[in-house]
Amino acid sequence: MTAVSPRRDDADRYRIEPTVWQALRRPRLLTREVLAGLVVAIALIPEAIAFSIIAGVDPRMGLFASFVMAVAISFLGGRPAMITAATGAVALVIAPVAREYGVDYFIATVMLGGLLQVVLAVLGVAKLMRFIPRSVMVGFVNALAILVFIAQLPHLIDVPWAVYPLTAAGLLILLVMPRLTKVVPAPLVTIVLITGAAVVFGLGVPTVGDQGELPESLPSLLLPDVPLTGETLGIILPFAAAMAVVGLLESLMTAKLVDEITDTHSRKTREAWGQGVANMLSGLFGGMGGCAMIGQTMINVKASGARTRISTFLAGVFLLVLVLVFGDVVAAIPMAALVAVMIVVCILTFDWHSIRPSTLKRMPRSETLVMVLTVAATVWTSNLAVGVGAGVVAAMILFARRVAHFTSVTRRLEDGTAHYAVDGALFFASSNDLTTQFAYAQDPEDVVVDLSRSHVWDASTVAALDAIEAKYTQHGKRVRFVGMNDETTRFHGRLSGGLGAE
């Protein structure tokens, strides 16, 4: 029998196919990656402009950030085919900096936020993803689908009548074409046909060009002109820290979602520090901060079928080429076409199975409650960190409450000795009532507490056991704790007697 080294086994686990080299050697795969990158680039342009406006900076900063970050993460990231660019989540967090202190402080905040992400990656923050329950993940996905849909509503309210038939036609193409052929991505066909219809019939509808001015030159290196003092650090650090946390959370959650869709494993730690480096490079080229984009990633992975870093790289390259060389053509694309694409992305992203009556009936109420709370908190605040944080806290509380009820204490008298058997995990939630389960006054002088079917997890339980021993001592009786496993014995021995008042 041949032994497999852990390193090789780990490499096989994270090997994602098709690889870049496989795609380059197969014309069909390469065509799919190229066209997917083109579709994503077109979809990125109005979003980048809109997020720049949210952040209160020039639209070119959002476009340059999307170009730099997409290209950088295609080499540095741990999740192939995921799209990273300027995002609304990050824009909302750092917008006050541009408004109150100016663009130079804004760029310094972006660069510091990227540096903090690298530090967090080195400290292993990506490993914390394992503590996010599935119900929170489902809530995150559903909330993002709702937020992306809400973001399309301004393009459908108080607009020329022609927007509605164009959007409806776009939706029809997106839903029907994948059933006919998948050689060319349906979003690209939709954008081309809807743009052609608007131009041929001379329809006066909002276009990409109406969203903001497109750049006419390449991005250049830019160092922020801010004093390197403690005062400057005090201004930008809180915003940079918030940006780092929100950006990493959204990126790692999106990476986990793509893992599930493609049935593959990504390198979360690499993705974390890759995001940080991409943000620092974005700041160096005068771009705003960003992170993984759920909508564009779903266009790339689900709607267009991309699977490699080629699509991510070309999304950034095509974006720059489109705005610099084909700016007039891009400016003529109706927003109705992009709105149709994003609506279909919302439909594909939302986990419809999670709200089916049969699913809700089968799932524990606590799981459903956590999902709904995550969705509500995220949509209400438009802040992913708040929504996921609320969901995780709720899941922890409900889990602790549920597990606490699984602990039981049984009593029997035998040969003048009271025997107690404790079953279940002992921690703060279950051990608080542990002291009330014993008959101190009625028990004989010799008491034995069997812990062979339980485990002591925290100091609260050790304190409870000390309190039980103290109460029996007050009644002139002797209690013995038996059956502790090795870990419980060491933990109890280290803390017992040292947790009470001096």
Tab-separated table of N, CA and C in Angstrom, residues 217-324:
chain	number	residue	atom	x	y	z
A	217	SER	N	-7.571	58.180	-19.941
A	217	SER	CA	-6.138	57.867	-19.850
A	217	SER	C	-5.925	56.717	-18.876
A	218	LEU	N	-4.737	56.109	-18.945
A	218	LEU	CA	-4.396	54.999	-18.067
A	218	LEU	C	-4.197	55.477	-16.634
A	219	PRO	N	-4.440	54.609	-15.658
A	219	PRO	CA	-4.170	54.998	-14.260
A	219	PRO	C	-2.665	55.153	-14.043
A	220	SER	N	-2.281	56.033	-13.140
A	220	SER	CA	-0.866	56.265	-12.846
A	220	SER	C	-0.630	56.104	-11.345
A	221	LEU	N	0.625	55.859	-10.987
A	221	LEU	CA	0.963	55.701	-9.572
A	221	LEU	C	0.667	56.982	-8.806
A	222	LEU	N	0.131	56.823	-7.620
A	222	LEU	CA	-0.252	57.984	-6.817
A	222	LEU	C	-0.033	57.680	-5.342
A	223	LEU	N	0.806	58.469	-4.707
A	223	LEU	CA	1.000	58.346	-3.262
A	223	LEU	C	0.198	59.435	-2.570
A	224	PRO	N	-0.622	59.092	-1.590
A	224	PRO	CA	-1.457	60.101	-0.923
A	224	PRO	C	-0.623	61.149	-0.200
A	225	ASP	N	-1.004	62.392	-0.354
A	225	ASP	CA	-0.286	63.504	0.279
A	225	ASP	C	-0.905	63.768	1.653
A	226	VAL	N	-0.511	62.938	2.630
A	226	VAL	CA	-0.999	63.100	4.000
A	226	VAL	C	0.192	63.081	4.955
A	227	PRO	N	0.119	63.810	6.042
A	227	PRO	CA	1.222	63.785	7.014
A	227	PRO	C	1.307	62.442	7.727
A	228	LEU	N	2.493	61.900	7.851
A	228	LEU	CA	2.692	60.612	8.528
A	228	LEU	C	2.796	60.842	10.025
A	229	THR	N	1.655	61.099	10.638
A	229	THR	CA	1.598	61.399	12.067
A	229	THR	C	0.570	60.517	12.755
A	230	GLY	N	0.624	60.534	14.076
A	230	GLY	CA	-0.346	59.792	14.862
A	230	GLY	C	-1.753	60.317	14.665
A	231	GLU	N	-1.876	61.605	14.419
A	231	GLU	CA	-3.191	62.191	14.195
A	231	GLU	C	-3.831	61.637	12.917
A	232	THR	N	-3.009	61.526	11.867
A	232	THR	CA	-3.512	60.955	10.612
A	232	THR	C	-3.959	59.511	10.822
A	233	LEU	N	-3.138	58.754	11.550
A	233	LEU	CA	-3.481	57.362	11.825
A	233	LEU	C	-4.771	57.271	12.625
A	234	GLY	N	-4.947	58.179	13.568
A	234	GLY	CA	-6.165	58.179	14.371
A	234	GLY	C	-7.407	58.462	13.543
A	235	ILE	N	-7.234	59.238	12.476
A	235	ILE	CA	-8.368	59.564	11.603
A	235	ILE	C	-8.752	58.371	10.730
A	236	ILE	N	-7.741	57.761	10.096
A	236	ILE	CA	-8.054	56.746	9.071
A	236	ILE	C	-8.154	55.325	9.610
A	237	LEU	N	-7.542	55.041	10.774
A	237	LEU	CA	-7.520	53.666	11.278
A	237	LEU	C	-8.909	53.071	11.515
A	238	PRO	N	-9.843	53.782	12.165
A	238	PRO	CA	-11.171	53.169	12.383
A	238	PRO	C	-11.865	52.795	11.074
A	239	PHE	N	-11.767	53.678	10.071
A	239	PHE	CA	-12.405	53.390	8.782
A	239	PHE	C	-11.680	52.263	8.057
A	240	ALA	N	-10.347	52.257	8.146
A	240	ALA	CA	-9.564	51.201	7.498
A	240	ALA	C	-9.867	49.839	8.118
A	241	ALA	N	-10.000	49.813	9.437
A	241	ALA	CA	-10.303	48.551	10.121
A	241	ALA	C	-11.680	48.035	9.717
A	242	ALA	N	-12.660	48.937	9.661
A	242	ALA	CA	-14.014	48.541	9.246
A	242	ALA	C	-14.005	48.041	7.807
A	243	MET	N	-13.258	48.727	6.956
A	243	MET	CA	-13.153	48.306	5.549
A	243	MET	C	-12.517	46.924	5.447
A	244	ALA	N	-11.466	46.690	6.223
A	244	ALA	CA	-10.772	45.401	6.185
A	244	ALA	C	-11.702	44.264	6.588
A	245	VAL	N	-12.462	44.466	7.655
A	245	VAL	CA	-13.357	43.417	8.158
A	245	VAL	C	-14.500	43.158	7.180
A	246	VAL	N	-15.154	44.232	6.726
A	246	VAL	CA	-16.284	44.079	5.801
A	246	VAL	C	-15.822	43.450	4.491
A	247	GLY	N	-14.682	43.922	3.971
A	247	GLY	CA	-14.166	43.392	2.713
A	247	GLY	C	-13.811	41.917	2.801
A	248	LEU	N	-13.139	41.532	3.880
A	248	LEU	CA	-12.768	40.125	4.042
A	248	LEU	C	-13.995	39.248	4.250
A	249	LEU	N	-14.925	39.726	5.034
A	249	LEU	CA	-16.129	38.942	5.303
A	249	LEU	C	-16.896	38.669	4.020
A	250	GLU	N	-17.123	39.720	3.226
A	250	GLU	CA	-17.868	39.538	1.978
A	250	GLU	C	-17.087	38.660	1.002
A	251	SER	N	-15.778	38.840	0.943
A	251	SER	CA	-14.958	38.055	0.011
A	251	SER	C	-14.931	36.581	0.397
A	252	LEU	N	-14.727	36.298	1.665
A	252	LEU	CA	-14.643	34.908	2.105
A	252	LEU	C	-15.997	34.205	2.022
A	253	MET	N	-17.054	34.935	2.298
A	253	MET	CA	-18.391	34.346	2.159
A	253	MET	C	-18.705	34.056	0.693
A	254	THR	N	-18.299	34.969	-0.191
A	254	THR	CA	-18.515	34.750	-1.619
A	254	THR	C	-17.687	33.572	-2.111
A	255	ALA	N	-16.446	33.466	-1.629
A	255	ALA	CA	-15.588	32.335	-2.003
A	255	ALA	C	-16.223	31.016	-1.561
A	256	LYS	N	-16.782	31.015	-0.369
A	256	LYS	CA	-17.438	29.800	0.132
A	256	LYS	C	-18.648	29.444	-0.726
A	257	LEU	N	-19.378	30.457	-1.175
A	257	LEU	CA	-20.537	30.228	-2.033
A	257	LEU	C	-20.113	29.620	-3.370
A	258	VAL	N	-19.042	30.158	-3.958
A	258	VAL	CA	-18.546	29.622	-5.229
A	258	VAL	C	-18.035	28.195	-5.039
A	259	ASP	N	-17.421	27.925	-3.889
A	259	ASP	CA	-16.985	26.551	-3.586
A	259	ASP	C	-18.167	25.588	-3.663
A	260	GLU	N	-19.292	26.001	-3.091
A	260	GLU	CA	-20.467	25.133	-3.082
A	260	GLU	C	-21.055	24.969	-4.478
A	261	ILE	N	-21.053	26.044	-5.260
A	261	ILE	CA	-21.619	25.987	-6.608
A	261	ILE	C	-20.784	25.083	-7.510
A	262	THR	N	-19.458	25.187	-7.385
A	262	THR	CA	-18.561	24.438	-8.270
A	262	THR	C	-18.087	23.124	-7.668
A	263	ASP	N	-18.464	22.862	-6.410
A	263	ASP	CA	-18.054	21.635	-5.715
A	263	ASP	C	-16.539	21.502	-5.679
A	264	THR	N	-15.873	22.594	-5.318
A	264	THR	CA	-14.415	22.617	-5.212
A	264	THR	C	-14.015	23.308	-3.912
A	265	HIS	N	-12.715	23.267	-3.595
A	265	HIS	CA	-12.200	23.923	-2.393
A	265	HIS	C	-11.261	25.061	-2.794
A	266	SER	N	-11.401	26.203	-2.141
A	266	SER	CA	-10.509	27.328	-2.412
A	266	SER	C	-9.609	27.584	-1.215
A	267	ARG	N	-8.532	28.305	-1.452
A	267	ARG	CA	-7.576	28.640	-0.394
A	267	ARG	C	-7.998	29.976	0.227
A	268	LYS	N	-8.690	29.886	1.362
A	268	LYS	CA	-9.260	31.082	1.974
A	268	LYS	C	-8.184	32.033	2.508
A	269	THR	N	-7.110	31.491	3.079
A	269	THR	CA	-6.058	32.373	3.601
A	269	THR	C	-5.383	33.126	2.462
A	270	ARG	N	-5.118	32.433	1.368
A	270	ARG	CA	-4.534	33.102	0.206
A	270	ARG	C	-5.483	34.169	-0.321
A	271	GLU	N	-6.765	33.868	-0.350
A	271	GLU	CA	-7.741	34.846	-0.815
A	271	GLU	C	-7.743	36.075	0.085
A	272	ALA	N	-7.586	35.865	1.392
A	272	ALA	CA	-7.610	36.981	2.345
A	272	ALA	C	-6.443	37.929	2.112
A	273	TRP	N	-5.213	37.382	2.030
A	273	TRP	CA	-4.092	38.307	1.826
A	273	TRP	C	-4.042	38.829	0.395
A	274	GLY	N	-4.600	38.056	-0.553
A	274	GLY	CA	-4.700	38.546	-1.925
A	274	GLY	C	-5.609	39.763	-2.012
A	275	GLN	N	-6.706	39.739	-1.262
A	275	GLN	CA	-7.597	40.901	-1.209
A	275	GLN	C	-6.865	42.117	-0.652
A	276	GLY	N	-6.060	41.889	0.381
A	276	GLY	CA	-5.320	42.987	0.982
A	276	GLY	C	-4.331	43.611	0.020
A	277	VAL	N	-3.555	42.783	-0.670
A	277	VAL	CA	-2.577	43.296	-1.634
A	277	VAL	C	-3.292	44.022	-2.772
A	278	ALA	N	-4.414	43.467	-3.241
A	278	ALA	CA	-5.175	44.103	-4.316
A	278	ALA	C	-5.669	45.484	-3.898
A	279	ASN	N	-6.104	45.619	-2.652
A	279	ASN	CA	-6.548	46.927	-2.165
A	279	ASN	C	-5.391	47.914	-2.074
A	280	MET	N	-4.228	47.446	-1.642
A	280	MET	CA	-3.070	48.343	-1.580
A	280	MET	C	-2.657	48.806	-2.970
A	281	LEU	N	-2.667	47.893	-3.941
A	281	LEU	CA	-2.342	48.263	-5.321
A	281	LEU	C	-3.387	49.220	-5.886
A	282	SER	N	-4.653	48.980	-5.545
A	282	SER	CA	-5.714	49.877	-5.989
A	282	SER	C	-5.468	51.295	-5.487
A	283	GLY	N	-5.103	51.426	-4.208
A	283	GLY	CA	-4.804	52.743	-3.663
A	283	GLY	C	-3.608	53.392	-4.336
A	284	LEU	N	-2.582	52.606	-4.648
A	284	LEU	CA	-1.378	53.144	-5.310
A	284	LEU	C	-1.689	53.713	-6.687
A	285	PHE	N	-2.712	53.175	-7.343
A	285	PHE	CA	-3.095	53.668	-8.664
A	285	PHE	C	-4.298	54.604	-8.605
A	286	GLY	N	-4.574	55.136	-7.422
A	286	GLY	CA	-5.646	56.113	-7.285
A	286	GLY	C	-7.041	55.533	-7.317
A	287	GLY	N	-7.191	54.261	-6.943
A	287	GLY	CA	-8.507	53.636	-6.941
A	287	GLY	C	-9.108	53.560	-5.554
A	288	MET	N	-10.401	53.361	-5.495
A	288	MET	CA	-11.085	53.184	-4.214
A	288	MET	C	-11.011	51.724	-3.799
A	289	GLY	N	-11.385	51.426	-2.595
A	289	GLY	CA	-11.303	50.062	-2.097
A	289	GLY	C	-12.378	49.163	-2.679
A	290	GLY	N	-12.186	47.872	-2.492
A	290	GLY	CA	-13.164	46.924	-3.000
A	290	GLY	C	-13.018	45.564	-2.358
A	291	CYS	N	-13.758	44.610	-2.863
A	291	CYS	CA	-13.699	43.232	-2.376
A	291	CYS	C	-14.404	42.361	-3.406
A	292	ALA	N	-14.664	41.110	-3.065
A	292	ALA	CA	-15.364	40.223	-3.995
A	292	ALA	C	-16.783	40.728	-4.224
A	293	MET	N	-17.259	40.582	-5.451
A	293	MET	CA	-18.596	41.051	-5.825
A	293	MET	C	-19.495	39.847	-6.092
A	294	ILE	N	-20.530	39.695	-5.295
A	294	ILE	CA	-21.413	38.548	-5.424
A	294	ILE	C	-22.155	38.549	-6.760
A	295	GLY	N	-22.652	39.714	-7.187
A	295	GLY	CA	-23.416	39.785	-8.424
A	295	GLY	C	-22.595	39.433	-9.640
A	296	GLN	N	-21.442	40.101	-9.792
A	296	GLN	CA	-20.582	39.844	-10.951
A	296	GLN	C	-19.984	38.443	-10.901
A	297	THR	N	-19.721	37.947	-9.700
A	297	THR	CA	-19.212	36.577	-9.575
A	297	THR	C	-20.253	35.574	-10.045
A	298	MET	N	-21.516	35.828	-9.724
A	298	MET	CA	-22.577	34.940	-10.188
A	298	MET	C	-22.753	35.036	-11.705
A	299	ILE	N	-22.587	36.236	-12.274
A	299	ILE	CA	-22.613	36.366	-13.739
A	299	ILE	C	-21.507	35.515	-14.344
A	300	ASN	N	-20.326	35.583	-13.743
A	300	ASN	CA	-19.160	34.886	-14.278
A	300	ASN	C	-19.278	33.373	-14.125
A	301	VAL	N	-19.668	32.931	-12.924
A	301	VAL	CA	-19.659	31.495	-12.619
A	301	VAL	C	-20.952	30.805	-13.031
A	302	LYS	N	-22.082	31.395	-12.682
A	302	LYS	CA	-23.362	30.728	-12.937
A	302	LYS	C	-23.923	31.036	-14.319
A	303	ALA	N	-24.006	32.326	-14.663
A	303	ALA	CA	-24.632	32.691	-15.932
A	303	ALA	C	-23.740	32.404	-17.130
A	304	SER	N	-22.416	32.618	-16.969
A	304	SER	CA	-21.499	32.454	-18.100
A	304	SER	C	-20.701	31.157	-18.054
A	305	GLY	N	-20.664	30.480	-16.919
A	305	GLY	CA	-19.993	29.186	-16.815
A	305	GLY	C	-18.484	29.238	-16.709
A	306	ALA	N	-17.918	30.380	-16.332
A	306	ALA	CA	-16.459	30.492	-16.203
A	306	ALA	C	-15.975	29.718	-14.978
A	307	ARG	N	-14.723	29.229	-15.057
A	307	ARG	CA	-14.172	28.443	-13.957
A	307	ARG	C	-12.715	28.761	-13.644
A	308	THR	N	-12.039	29.590	-14.427
A	308	THR	CA	-10.610	29.803	-14.205
A	308	THR	C	-10.285	31.278	-13.954
A	309	ARG	N	-9.010	31.516	-13.662
A	309	ARG	CA	-8.529	32.871	-13.412
A	309	ARG	C	-8.522	33.717	-14.685
A	310	ILE	N	-8.599	33.067	-15.838
A	310	ILE	CA	-8.571	33.802	-17.105
A	310	ILE	C	-9.728	34.781	-17.186
A	311	SER	N	-10.917	34.339	-16.807
A	311	SER	CA	-12.095	35.214	-16.878
A	311	SER	C	-11.944	36.417	-15.955
A	312	THR	N	-11.405	36.201	-14.759
A	312	THR	CA	-11.201	37.313	-13.819
A	312	THR	C	-10.191	38.306	-14.371
A	313	PHE	N	-9.072	37.793	-14.898
A	313	PHE	CA	-8.037	38.655	-15.474
A	313	PHE	C	-8.585	39.460	-16.643
A	314	LEU	N	-9.298	38.785	-17.545
A	314	LEU	CA	-9.810	39.475	-18.731
A	314	LEU	C	-10.932	40.452	-18.385
A	315	ALA	N	-11.666	40.195	-17.302
A	315	ALA	CA	-12.688	41.150	-16.879
A	315	ALA	C	-12.048	42.507	-16.598
A	316	GLY	N	-10.903	42.478	-15.898
A	316	GLY	CA	-10.192	43.722	-15.621
A	316	GLY	C	-9.613	44.350	-16.871
A	317	VAL	N	-8.993	43.538	-17.716
A	317	VAL	CA	-8.383	44.058	-18.944
A	317	VAL	C	-9.444	44.619	-19.876
A	318	PHE	N	-10.517	43.859	-20.093
A	318	PHE	CA	-11.586	44.325	-20.972
A	318	PHE	C	-12.214	45.606	-20.441
A	319	LEU	N	-12.354	45.713	-19.131
A	319	LEU	CA	-12.939	46.930	-18.556
A	319	LEU	C	-12.124	48.147	-18.960
A	320	LEU	N	-10.804	48.055	-18.815
A	320	LEU	CA	-9.945	49.192	-19.158
A	320	LEU	C	-9.995	49.487	-20.657
A	321	VAL	N	-9.946	48.424	-21.476
A	321	VAL	CA	-9.997	48.606	-22.929
A	321	VAL	C	-11.325	49.228	-23.355
A	322	LEU	N	-12.397	48.757	-22.763
A	322	LEU	CA	-13.721	49.260	-23.127
A	322	LEU	C	-13.874	50.744	-22.819
A	323	VAL	N	-13.435	51.165	-21.644
A	323	VAL	CA	-13.645	52.567	-21.263
A	323	VAL	C	-12.661	53.505	-21.965
A	324	LEU	N	-11.472	52.997	-22.332
A	324	LEU	CA	-10.473	53.860	-22.970
A	324	LEU	C	-10.596	53.873	-24.495
